Amino acid sequence: MKRPWIMLIVAANLAVIIALAFIYPHLMVSAGPLVPAHAQLATDCFACHTPLLGASAGRCITCHAVADIGVRSTTGVAMVRTGPAARTPFHQHLVAQNCLACHSDHQGSRIGQSTRMTFSHALLQPATQASCATCHTAPANNLHRGLTAACSTCHSTERWRPATLDHTRFFQLDGDHNAPCATCHVNNDTSRYTCYGCHEHQQDRISARHLREGIRDFQNCVSCHRSAHGEPERPGGRDRRDGRSGRERD
């Protein structure tokens, strides 16, 4: 036979929970206020919820026709937007029409914010996943400006950072070398590069300088130069010549 004090503790806990549900219903029962766009439904729970079953995606599309999401409002008015969203009615091409996989109309408390569902790229069809620019605008910096390579070359859909490409492994982009990709990768062909074309790197000047130092194999610049500040050590431990002074390093 169970000890009576255990049953008393359980009964007391249930009584406290029930009392709190009546005293603070918005904290104990409600998932928080609705998002502003659905504020008018605050007193109509069954517009989205099925009794005892919770919210369902089926209730969402009774108001939000899938074909109109991102294109027209629920009243049929054409939506005027700027930025990436203006050109991306991607809801029509999801692998599953599950609104609740990404959207939570109740804003909840700060404690629950970390557990809210967020958008999953897995819901996008493969062709849409590969077209990142339909939703995202590339950062306005030299590394991305004018770049035509697919975003997936360096980034994953899990998170933007860290990127898989660490350019410093090949050449450090600092100082005057922090240039647009096409400066070194002609036609944005990242499978090859050239150091010629800049004022300080004219082909005849580079050729004469290296030949004067006895260096005849200098076509693959990054095999010796990984930054503008000198050269790496030889694999055998001996230092290469300093390309700026022509003298052996100390």
Coordinates of N, CA and C in Angstrom, one line a residue:
M1 N 0.8 -1.2 0.0 CA 0.0 0.0 0.0 C 0.9 1.3 0.0
K2 N 0.5 2.2 -0.9 CA 1.3 3.4 -1.0 C 1.2 4.2 0.3
R3 N 2.3 4.9 0.6 CA 2.2 5.8 1.8 C 1.3 7.0 1.5
P4 N 0.5 7.3 2.5 CA -0.5 8.3 2.4 C 0.1 9.7 2.1
W5 N 1.3 9.9 2.6 CA 1.9 11.3 2.5 C 2.3 11.5 1.0
I6 N 2.5 10.5 0.3 CA 2.8 10.7 -1.2 C 1.6 11.1 -1.9
M7 N 0.5 10.5 -1.6 CA -0.8 10.9 -2.2 C -1.2 12.3 -1.9
L8 N -0.9 12.7 -0.6 CA -1.2 14.1 -0.2 C -0.3 15.1 -1.0
I9 N 0.9 14.8 -1.2 CA 1.8 15.7 -2.0 C 1.3 15.8 -3.4
V10 N 0.9 14.7 -4.0 CA 0.4 14.7 -5.4 C -0.9 15.6 -5.4
A11 N -1.8 15.3 -4.5 CA -3.0 16.1 -4.5 C -2.8 17.6 -4.3
A12 N -1.8 17.9 -3.4 CA -1.5 19.3 -3.1 C -1.0 20.0 -4.4
N13 N -0.1 19.3 -5.1 CA 0.5 19.8 -6.4 C -0.6 20.1 -7.4
L14 N -1.5 19.1 -7.5 CA -2.6 19.3 -8.5 C -3.5 20.5 -8.1
A15 N -3.7 20.6 -6.8 CA -4.6 21.7 -6.4 C -3.9 23.1 -6.7
V16 N -2.6 23.1 -6.5 CA -1.9 24.4 -6.8 C -1.9 24.7 -8.3
I17 N -1.7 23.7 -9.1 CA -1.7 23.9 -10.6 C -3.1 24.4 -11.0
I18 N -4.2 23.7 -10.5 CA -5.5 24.1 -10.9 C -5.8 25.6 -10.5
A19 N -5.4 25.9 -9.3 CA -5.6 27.3 -8.7 C -4.9 28.3 -9.6
L20 N -3.6 28.0 -10.0 CA -2.8 28.9 -10.8 C -3.5 29.1 -12.2
A21 N -4.0 28.0 -12.7 CA -4.7 28.1 -14.0 C -5.8 29.0 -14.0
F22 N -6.5 29.2 -12.9 CA -7.7 30.1 -12.7 C -7.2 31.5 -12.4
I23 N -6.1 31.6 -11.6 CA -5.6 32.9 -11.2 C -4.8 33.6 -12.3
Y24 N -4.0 32.8 -13.0 CA -3.1 33.3 -14.1 C -3.3 32.5 -15.3
P25 N -4.5 32.6 -15.9 CA -4.7 31.8 -17.1 C -3.8 32.0 -18.3
H26 N -3.4 33.3 -18.5 CA -2.5 33.6 -19.6 C -1.1 33.1 -19.4
L27 N -0.7 32.8 -18.2 CA 0.6 32.3 -18.0 C 0.6 30.7 -17.9
M28 N -0.5 30.2 -17.4 CA -0.6 28.7 -17.2 C -1.2 28.0 -18.4
V29 N -2.1 28.7 -19.2 CA -2.8 28.0 -20.3 C -2.4 28.6 -21.6
S30 N -2.5 29.9 -21.7 CA -2.2 30.5 -23.0 C -0.8 30.4 -23.4
A31 N -0.6 30.3 -24.7 CA 0.8 30.3 -25.2 C 1.3 31.7 -25.5
G32 N 0.6 32.7 -25.0 CA 1.1 34.1 -25.2 C 0.2 34.8 -26.2
P33 N 0.4 36.1 -26.4 CA -0.5 36.9 -27.3 C -0.2 36.5 -28.8
L34 N -1.2 36.6 -29.6 CA -1.0 36.3 -31.0 C -0.1 37.4 -31.7
V35 N 0.4 37.0 -32.8 CA 1.2 38.0 -33.7 C 0.2 39.1 -34.1
P36 N 0.7 40.3 -34.3 CA -0.2 41.4 -34.7 C -1.2 41.1 -35.8
A37 N -0.7 40.4 -36.9 CA -1.6 40.1 -38.0 C -2.8 39.3 -37.7
H38 N -2.7 38.5 -36.6 CA -3.8 37.6 -36.2 C -4.5 38.1 -34.9
A39 N -4.2 39.3 -34.5 CA -4.7 39.8 -33.2 C -6.2 39.8 -33.1
Q40 N -6.9 39.9 -34.2 CA -8.4 39.9 -34.2 C -8.9 38.5 -33.9
L41 N -8.1 37.5 -33.9 CA -8.5 36.1 -33.5 C -8.3 35.8 -32.1
A42 N -7.9 36.7 -31.3 CA -7.5 36.5 -29.9 C -8.6 35.8 -29.1
T43 N -9.8 36.1 -29.4 CA -11.0 35.5 -28.7 C -11.6 34.3 -29.4
D44 N -11.1 34.0 -30.6 CA -11.6 32.9 -31.4 C -10.6 31.8 -31.5
C45 N -10.4 31.0 -30.5 CA -9.4 30.0 -30.4 C -9.6 28.9 -31.5
F46 N -10.9 28.6 -31.8 CA -11.2 27.5 -32.7 C -11.1 27.9 -34.1
A47 N -10.6 29.1 -34.4 CA -10.3 29.5 -35.8 C -9.1 28.7 -36.2
C48 N -8.2 28.4 -35.3 CA -7.0 27.7 -35.6 C -6.9 26.3 -34.9
H49 N -7.5 26.2 -33.8 CA -7.4 25.0 -33.0 C -8.6 24.1 -33.1
T50 N -8.3 22.8 -33.1 CA -9.4 21.8 -33.0 C -9.5 21.3 -31.6
P51 N -10.6 21.3 -31.0 CA -10.7 20.9 -29.6 C -10.0 19.6 -29.3
L52 N -9.2 19.7 -28.2 CA -8.4 18.5 -27.7 C -7.3 18.1 -28.7
L53 N -7.2 18.7 -29.9 CA -6.1 18.2 -30.8 C -5.1 19.3 -31.1
G54 N -5.4 20.6 -30.7 CA -4.5 21.7 -31.0 C -4.6 22.2 -32.4
A55 N -3.7 23.1 -32.7 CA -3.7 23.8 -34.0 C -3.4 22.8 -35.2
S56 N -3.9 23.1 -36.3 CA -3.6 22.2 -37.5 C -3.4 23.1 -38.7
A57 N -2.5 22.6 -39.6 CA -2.2 23.3 -40.8 C -3.5 23.4 -41.7
G58 N -4.4 22.5 -41.6 CA -5.6 22.5 -42.3 C -6.4 23.7 -42.0
R59 N -6.4 24.2 -40.8 CA -7.1 25.4 -40.4 C -6.5 26.6 -41.0
C60 N -5.2 26.6 -41.2 CA -4.4 27.8 -41.7 C -4.9 28.0 -43.1
I61 N -5.0 27.0 -43.9 CA -5.2 27.2 -45.4 C -6.7 27.5 -45.7
T62 N -7.6 27.5 -44.6 CA -8.9 27.9 -44.9 C -9.0 29.4 -45.1
C63 N -8.0 30.1 -44.5 CA -7.9 31.6 -44.8 C -6.8 31.9 -45.7
H64 N -5.7 31.2 -45.6 CA -4.5 31.4 -46.5 C -4.4 30.4 -47.6
A65 N -4.9 30.7 -48.7 CA -4.8 29.8 -49.9 C -3.4 29.7 -50.3
V66 N -2.9 28.5 -50.4 CA -1.5 28.3 -50.7 C -1.0 29.0 -51.9
A67 N -1.8 29.0 -53.0 CA -1.4 29.7 -54.2 C -1.3 31.2 -54.0
D68 N -1.9 31.8 -53.0 CA -1.8 33.2 -52.8 C -0.8 33.7 -51.8
I69 N -0.2 32.8 -51.0 CA 0.7 33.1 -50.0 C 1.9 33.9 -50.5
G70 N 2.2 35.1 -50.0 CA 3.3 35.9 -50.5 C 3.0 36.7 -51.8
V71 N 1.8 36.4 -52.3 CA 1.3 37.1 -53.6 C 0.2 38.1 -53.3
R72 N -0.9 37.5 -52.6 CA -2.1 38.3 -52.3 C -2.4 38.1 -50.9
S73 N -3.1 39.1 -50.3 CA -3.5 39.0 -48.9 C -4.8 38.1 -48.8
T74 N -5.2 37.8 -47.6 CA -6.4 36.9 -47.5 C -7.7 37.5 -48.0
T75 N -7.6 38.9 -48.3 CA -8.8 39.5 -48.9 C -8.6 39.7 -50.4
G76 N -7.5 39.1 -50.9 CA -7.3 39.2 -52.4 C -6.6 40.4 -52.9
V77 N -6.1 41.2 -52.0 CA -5.3 42.4 -52.4 C -3.9 42.0 -52.7
A78 N -3.4 42.5 -53.9 CA -2.0 42.1 -54.3 C -1.0 42.7 -53.3
M79 N 0.0 42.0 -52.9 CA 0.9 42.4 -51.9 C 2.1 43.1 -52.6
V80 N 2.4 44.3 -52.1 CA 3.6 45.0 -52.6 C 4.7 45.0 -51.6
R81 N 5.8 44.3 -52.0 CA 6.9 44.2 -51.1 C 8.2 44.5 -51.8
T82 N 9.2 44.8 -51.0 CA 10.5 45.1 -51.5 C 11.5 44.1 -50.9
G83 N 12.7 44.0 -51.5 CA 13.7 43.1 -51.0 C 13.4 41.7 -51.6
P84 N 14.1 40.7 -51.0 CA 14.0 39.3 -51.5 C 12.6 38.7 -51.5
A85 N 11.8 39.1 -50.5 CA 10.5 38.6 -50.3 C 9.6 38.9 -51.5
A86 N 9.9 40.0 -52.2 CA 9.1 40.5 -53.3 C 9.2 39.5 -54.5
R87 N 10.2 38.7 -54.6 CA 10.4 37.8 -55.7 C 10.4 36.4 -55.3
T88 N 9.9 36.1 -54.2 CA 10.0 34.7 -53.7 C 8.7 34.2 -53.1
P89 N 7.7 33.9 -53.9 CA 6.5 33.2 -53.4 C 6.8 31.7 -53.3
F90 N 7.7 31.3 -52.4 CA 8.2 29.9 -52.4 C 7.2 28.9 -51.7
H91 N 6.2 29.5 -51.0 CA 5.3 28.6 -50.3 C 4.6 27.6 -51.2
Q92 N 4.5 28.0 -52.5 CA 3.8 27.2 -53.5 C 4.6 25.9 -53.9
H93 N 5.9 25.9 -53.5 CA 6.7 24.8 -53.9 C 7.4 24.1 -52.8
L94 N 6.7 23.9 -51.7 CA 7.2 23.2 -50.5 C 7.0 21.7 -50.7
V95 N 7.8 20.9 -50.1 CA 7.6 19.4 -50.3 C 6.4 19.0 -49.4
A96 N 6.0 19.8 -48.4 CA 4.8 19.5 -47.6 C 4.2 20.8 -47.1
Q97 N 2.9 20.9 -47.2 CA 2.3 22.1 -46.8 C 1.9 22.0 -45.3
N98 N 3.0 22.2 -44.5 CA 2.9 22.1 -43.1 C 3.2 23.5 -42.5
C99 N 2.2 24.3 -42.4 CA 2.5 25.7 -41.9 C 3.1 25.7 -40.5
L100 N 2.7 24.8 -39.7 CA 3.2 24.8 -38.3 C 4.6 24.4 -38.1
A101 N 5.2 23.9 -39.2 CA 6.6 23.5 -39.1 C 7.5 24.7 -39.0
C102 N 7.0 25.9 -39.4 CA 7.8 27.1 -39.4 C 7.2 28.2 -38.6
H103 N 5.8 28.2 -38.6 CA 5.1 29.4 -38.0 C 4.5 29.0 -36.7
S104 N 4.6 29.9 -35.7 CA 3.9 29.8 -34.4 C 3.3 31.2 -34.2
D105 N 1.9 31.2 -34.2 CA 1.3 32.5 -34.1 C 1.3 33.1 -32.7
H106 N 1.4 32.2 -31.7 CA 1.5 32.7 -30.4 C 3.0 33.1 -30.1
Q107 N 3.2 34.4 -29.6 CA 4.5 34.8 -29.4 C 5.2 34.2 -28.1
G108 N 4.3 33.8 -27.2 CA 4.9 33.1 -26.0 C 5.7 34.0 -25.1
S109 N 6.2 33.3 -24.1 CA 7.1 34.1 -23.1 C 8.5 34.0 -23.6
R110 N 9.4 34.8 -22.9 CA 10.8 34.8 -23.3 C 11.4 33.4 -23.0
I111 N 10.8 32.7 -22.0 CA 11.4 31.4 -21.7 C 11.2 30.5 -22.8
G112 N 10.0 30.6 -23.5 CA 9.7 29.7 -24.6 C 10.2 30.1 -26.0
Q113 N 10.9 31.2 -26.1 CA 11.4 31.7 -27.4 C 12.4 30.7 -28.0
S114 N 13.3 30.2 -27.1 CA 14.3 29.3 -27.6 C 13.8 28.0 -28.2
T115 N 12.6 27.6 -27.8 CA 12.0 26.3 -28.3 C 11.1 26.5 -29.5
R116 N 10.9 27.7 -29.9 CA 10.0 27.9 -31.1 C 10.6 27.4 -32.3
M117 N 9.7 26.8 -33.2 CA 10.2 26.3 -34.4 C 10.7 27.4 -35.4
T118 N 11.7 27.1 -36.2 CA 12.1 28.1 -37.2 C 12.1 27.4 -38.5
F119 N 12.3 28.2 -39.5 CA 12.2 27.7 -40.9 C 13.3 26.7 -41.2
S120 N 12.8 25.6 -41.9 CA 13.7 24.5 -42.2 C 13.8 24.5 -43.8
H121 N 15.1 24.6 -44.2 CA 15.3 24.5 -45.7 C 14.9 23.1 -46.2
A122 N 14.8 22.1 -45.4 CA 14.4 20.8 -45.8 C 13.0 20.7 -46.4
L123 N 12.2 21.8 -46.1 CA 10.9 21.8 -46.7 C 10.9 22.3 -48.1
L124 N 12.0 22.9 -48.6 CA 12.0 23.4 -49.9 C 12.4 22.2 -50.9
Q125 N 11.8 22.3 -52.1 CA 12.2 21.4 -53.1 C 13.6 21.6 -53.5
P126 N 14.3 20.6 -54.0 CA 15.8 20.7 -54.3 C 16.1 21.9 -55.2
A127 N 15.3 22.1 -56.3 CA 15.6 23.2 -57.2 C 15.5 24.6 -56.5
T128 N 14.6 24.7 -55.5 CA 14.5 26.0 -54.8 C 15.6 26.1 -53.8
Q129 N 16.0 25.0 -53.2 CA 17.2 25.0 -52.2 C 18.4 25.5 -52.9
A130 N 18.6 25.2 -54.2 CA 19.8 25.5 -54.9 C 19.8 27.0 -55.3
S131 N 18.6 27.6 -55.3 CA 18.5 29.0 -55.8 C 18.4 29.9 -54.6
C132 N 19.5 30.1 -53.8 CA 19.5 30.9 -52.6 C 19.2 32.3 -52.9
A133 N 19.6 32.9 -54.0 CA 19.4 34.3 -54.3 C 17.9 34.6 -54.5
T134 N 17.0 33.7 -54.6 CA 15.6 34.0 -54.7 C 15.1 34.5 -53.4
C135 N 15.7 34.1 -52.3 CA 15.3 34.6 -51.0 C 16.3 35.5 -50.3
H136 N 17.6 35.2 -50.5 CA 18.6 35.9 -49.8 C 19.4 36.8 -50.7
T137 N 19.7 38.0 -50.2 CA 20.6 38.9 -50.9 C 22.0 38.8 -50.5
A138 N 22.9 38.6 -51.4 CA 24.3 38.4 -51.0 C 24.9 39.6 -50.3
P139 N 25.8 39.4 -49.3 CA 26.4 40.5 -48.6 C 27.1 41.4 -49.5
A140 N 27.0 42.7 -49.2 CA 27.7 43.8 -50.0 C 29.1 44.0 -49.6
N141 N 29.9 43.0 -49.8 CA 31.4 43.1 -49.6 C 32.1 42.6 -50.8
N142 N 33.4 42.8 -50.8 CA 34.2 42.5 -52.0 C 34.3 41.0 -52.2
L143 N 34.2 40.2 -51.2 CA 34.2 38.7 -51.4 C 33.0 38.2 -52.1
H144 N 31.9 38.8 -51.9 CA 30.6 38.3 -52.5 C 30.2 39.1 -53.7
R145 N 30.7 40.4 -53.8 CA 30.2 41.2 -54.9 C 30.5 40.7 -56.3
G146 N 29.5 40.5 -57.1 CA 29.8 40.0 -58.5 C 30.0 38.5 -58.5
L147 N 30.0 37.8 -57.4 CA 30.3 36.4 -57.5 C 29.1 35.6 -58.0
T148 N 29.4 34.7 -59.0 CA 28.4 33.9 -59.6 C 28.4 32.5 -59.2
A149 N 29.3 32.1 -58.4 CA 29.4 30.7 -57.9 C 28.2 30.4 -57.0
A150 N 27.7 29.2 -57.0 CA 26.6 28.8 -56.1 C 27.0 29.0 -54.6
C151 N 26.0 29.5 -53.9 CA 26.2 29.7 -52.4 C 26.7 28.4 -51.7
S152 N 26.2 27.3 -52.2 CA 26.5 26.0 -51.6 C 27.9 25.6 -51.7
T153 N 28.7 26.3 -52.6 CA 30.1 26.1 -52.7 C 30.8 26.3 -51.4
C154 N 30.3 27.3 -50.6 CA 31.0 27.6 -49.3 C 30.0 27.5 -48.1
H155 N 28.7 27.6 -48.4 CA 27.8 27.7 -47.2 C 26.8 26.5 -47.3
S156 N 26.3 26.2 -46.1 CA 25.3 25.1 -46.0 C 24.0 25.8 -45.6
T157 N 22.9 25.0 -45.7 CA 21.6 25.5 -45.3 C 21.3 25.4 -43.8
E158 N 22.3 24.8 -43.1 CA 22.1 24.7 -41.6 C 22.4 26.1 -41.0
R159 N 23.4 26.8 -41.4 CA 23.7 28.1 -40.9 C 24.7 28.8 -41.9
W160 N 24.6 30.1 -41.8 CA 25.5 30.9 -42.8 C 26.9 30.8 -42.4
R161 N 27.2 30.8 -41.1 CA 28.6 30.7 -40.6 C 28.7 29.5 -39.7
P162 N 29.9 28.9 -39.7 CA 31.1 29.2 -40.5 C 30.9 28.7 -41.9
A163 N 31.6 29.4 -42.9 CA 31.6 28.9 -44.3 C 32.7 27.9 -44.4
T164 N 32.5 27.0 -45.4 CA 33.5 25.9 -45.6 C 34.8 26.5 -46.2
L165 N 34.7 27.6 -46.9 CA 35.8 28.2 -47.6 C 36.6 29.1 -46.6
D166 N 37.8 28.8 -46.4 CA 38.7 29.6 -45.6 C 39.8 30.1 -46.6
H167 N 39.6 31.3 -47.1 CA 40.5 31.8 -48.2 C 41.9 32.0 -47.7
T168 N 42.1 32.2 -46.3 CA 43.4 32.4 -45.8 C 44.3 31.1 -46.0
R169 N 43.6 30.0 -46.1 CA 44.4 28.7 -46.4 C 45.2 28.9 -47.7
F170 N 44.6 29.6 -48.6 CA 45.2 29.8 -49.9 C 46.0 31.1 -50.1
F171 N 45.3 32.2 -49.7 CA 45.9 33.5 -49.8 C 45.1 34.4 -48.9
Q172 N 45.8 35.2 -48.1 CA 45.2 36.1 -47.1 C 44.7 37.3 -47.8
L173 N 43.4 37.6 -47.7 CA 42.8 38.8 -48.3 C 42.9 40.0 -47.4
D174 N 44.0 40.7 -47.4 CA 44.1 41.9 -46.5 C 44.8 43.0 -47.3
G175 N 44.7 44.2 -46.8 CA 45.3 45.3 -47.4 C 44.8 45.5 -48.9
D176 N 45.7 45.7 -49.8 CA 45.4 45.9 -51.2 C 44.8 44.7 -51.9
H177 N 45.0 43.5 -51.2 CA 44.5 42.3 -51.8 C 43.1 41.9 -51.5
N178 N 42.4 42.8 -50.7 CA 41.0 42.6 -50.3 C 40.1 43.1 -51.5
A179 N 40.2 42.4 -52.6 CA 39.6 42.9 -53.9 C 38.5 41.9 -54.3
P180 N 37.6 42.4 -55.2 CA 36.5 41.5 -55.7 C 37.1 40.2 -56.3
C181 N 36.3 39.2 -56.1 CA 36.8 37.9 -56.6 C 37.2 37.9 -58.0
A182 N 36.5 38.6 -58.9 CA 36.8 38.6 -60.3 C 38.1 39.2 -60.6
T183 N 38.7 39.9 -59.7 CA 40.0 40.5 -59.9 C 41.1 39.4 -60.2
C184 N 41.0 38.4 -59.4 CA 41.9 37.3 -59.5 C 41.3 36.1 -60.2
H185 N 40.0 35.8 -60.0 CA 39.4 34.7 -60.6 C 38.6 35.3 -61.8
V186 N 39.2 35.3 -62.9 CA 38.6 35.9 -64.1 C 37.3 35.2 -64.5
N187 N 36.2 36.0 -64.8 CA 34.9 35.5 -65.1 C 34.3 34.6 -63.9
N188 N 34.8 34.9 -62.7 CA 34.3 34.2 -61.5 C 34.6 32.7 -61.6
D189 N 35.6 32.3 -62.3 CA 36.0 30.9 -62.4 C 37.0 30.7 -61.2
T190 N 36.4 30.1 -60.1 CA 37.2 29.9 -58.9 C 38.2 28.7 -59.0
S191 N 38.1 28.0 -60.1 CA 39.0 26.9 -60.3 C 40.4 27.3 -60.7
R192 N 40.6 28.6 -61.1 CA 41.9 29.1 -61.5 C 42.0 30.6 -61.0
Y193 N 43.2 31.1 -61.1 CA 43.4 32.5 -60.6 C 44.5 33.1 -61.4
T194 N 44.7 34.4 -61.3 CA 45.8 35.1 -61.9 C 46.2 36.2 -61.0
C195 N 47.5 36.5 -60.8 CA 48.0 37.6 -60.1 C 48.3 38.8 -61.0
Y196 N 48.3 38.6 -62.3 CA 48.7 39.6 -63.2 C 47.5 40.5 -63.5
G197 N 47.8 41.7 -63.8 CA 46.8 42.7 -64.1 C 46.8 43.9 -63.3
C198 N 47.3 43.8 -62.0 CA 47.4 45.0 -61.1 C 48.7 45.7 -61.5
H199 N 48.7 47.0 -61.1 CA 49.9 47.8 -61.4 C 51.2 47.2 -60.9
E200 N 51.2 46.7 -59.7 CA 52.4 46.1 -59.1 C 52.7 44.7 -59.6
H201 N 51.8 44.1 -60.3 CA 51.9 42.7 -60.7 C 51.8 42.6 -62.2
Q202 N 52.5 43.4 -62.9 CA 52.5 43.3 -64.4 C 53.4 42.1 -64.7
Q203 N 53.0 41.3 -65.7 CA 53.7 40.0 -66.0 C 55.1 40.2 -66.3
D204 N 55.5 41.2 -67.1 CA 56.9 41.4 -67.4 C 57.8 41.7 -66.2
R205 N 57.2 42.6 -65.3 CA 57.9 42.9 -64.1 C 58.1 41.8 -63.2
I206 N 57.1 41.0 -63.0 CA 57.1 39.8 -62.1 C 58.2 38.8 -62.7
S207 N 58.1 38.6 -64.0 CA 59.0 37.6 -64.6 C 60.5 38.1 -64.4
A208 N 60.8 39.4 -64.7 CA 62.1 39.9 -64.6 C 62.6 39.8 -63.2
R209 N 61.8 40.1 -62.2 CA 62.2 40.1 -60.8 C 62.6 38.6 -60.3
H210 N 61.7 37.7 -60.7 CA 62.0 36.3 -60.3 C 63.2 35.7 -61.0
L211 N 63.3 36.0 -62.3 CA 64.5 35.5 -63.0 C 65.8 36.1 -62.4
R212 N 65.8 37.3 -62.0 CA 66.9 38.0 -61.5 C 67.3 37.3 -60.2
E213 N 66.4 36.7 -59.5 CA 66.7 36.0 -58.2 C 66.9 34.5 -58.4
G214 N 66.9 34.1 -59.7 CA 67.2 32.7 -60.0 C 65.9 31.8 -59.8
I215 N 64.8 32.4 -59.8 CA 63.5 31.6 -59.6 C 62.9 31.5 -61.0
R216 N 62.8 30.3 -61.5 CA 62.3 30.1 -62.8 C 60.8 29.5 -62.8
D217 N 60.5 28.9 -61.7 CA 59.1 28.3 -61.6 C 58.3 29.2 -60.7
F218 N 57.6 30.2 -61.3 CA 56.9 31.2 -60.5 C 55.5 31.4 -61.0
Q219 N 55.0 30.5 -61.8 CA 53.7 30.6 -62.4 C 52.6 30.4 -61.3
N220 N 52.8 29.5 -60.4 CA 51.8 29.3 -59.4 C 52.2 30.1 -58.1
C221 N 51.7 31.3 -58.1 CA 52.2 32.3 -57.1 C 51.9 31.8 -55.7
V222 N 50.7 31.2 -55.4 CA 50.4 30.9 -54.0 C 51.1 29.7 -53.5
S223 N 51.9 29.1 -54.4 CA 52.8 28.0 -53.8 C 53.9 28.6 -52.9
C224 N 54.2 29.8 -53.1 CA 55.2 30.5 -52.3 C 54.6 31.7 -51.5
H225 N 53.7 32.4 -52.1 CA 53.1 33.6 -51.5 C 51.7 33.3 -50.9
R226 N 51.5 33.3 -49.6 CA 50.2 33.1 -49.0 C 49.6 34.4 -48.5
S227 N 50.4 35.5 -48.6 CA 49.9 36.8 -48.2 C 50.8 37.8 -48.8
A228 N 50.5 39.1 -48.5 CA 51.4 40.2 -49.0 C 52.6 40.4 -48.1
H229 N 52.8 39.6 -47.1 CA 53.8 39.8 -46.1 C 54.9 38.8 -46.1
G230 N 55.2 38.2 -47.2 CA 56.4 37.3 -47.2 C 56.0 35.9 -47.8
E231 N 56.8 34.9 -47.5 CA 56.7 33.6 -48.0 C 56.7 32.6 -46.9
P232 N 56.1 31.4 -47.1 CA 56.1 30.4 -46.1 C 57.5 29.7 -46.1
E233 N 57.7 28.8 -45.1 CA 58.9 28.0 -45.0 C 58.8 26.9 -46.0
R234 N 60.0 26.5 -46.5 CA 60.0 25.3 -47.4 C 59.6 24.1 -46.6
P235 N 59.0 23.0 -47.2 CA 58.7 21.8 -46.5 C 59.8 21.2 -45.7
G236 N 61.0 21.4 -46.2 CA 62.1 20.8 -45.5 C 62.6 21.6 -44.3
G237 N 62.0 22.7 -44.1 CA 62.4 23.6 -42.9 C 63.2 24.8 -43.3
R238 N 63.8 24.8 -44.5 CA 64.6 26.0 -44.9 C 63.6 27.1 -45.4
D239 N 63.9 28.3 -45.1 CA 63.1 29.4 -45.5 C 63.3 29.8 -47.0
R240 N 62.2 30.2 -47.6 CA 62.4 30.8 -49.0 C 62.9 32.2 -48.9
R241 N 63.2 32.7 -50.0 CA 63.7 34.1 -50.0 C 62.5 35.0 -49.8
D242 N 62.7 36.1 -49.2 CA 61.7 37.1 -49.0 C 61.4 37.8 -50.4
G243 N 60.2 37.7 -50.9 CA 59.9 38.2 -52.2 C 60.0 39.7 -52.3
R244 N 60.0 40.4 -51.1 CA 60.0 41.9 -51.2 C 61.4 42.4 -51.2
S245 N 62.4 41.7 -50.6 CA 63.7 42.2 -50.5 C 64.7 41.5 -51.2
G246 N 64.4 40.2 -51.6 CA 65.4 39.4 -52.3 C 66.5 38.9 -51.4
R247 N 66.4 39.1 -50.0 CA 67.4 38.6 -49.1 C 66.9 37.4 -48.3
E248 N 67.8 36.6 -47.9 CA 67.4 35.5 -47.0 C 66.9 36.0 -45.7
R249 N 65.8 35.4 -45.2 CA 65.3 35.8 -43.9 C 66.3 35.4 -42.8
D250 N 66.2 36.2 -41.7 CA 67.1 35.9 -40.6 C 66.5 34.7 -39.9

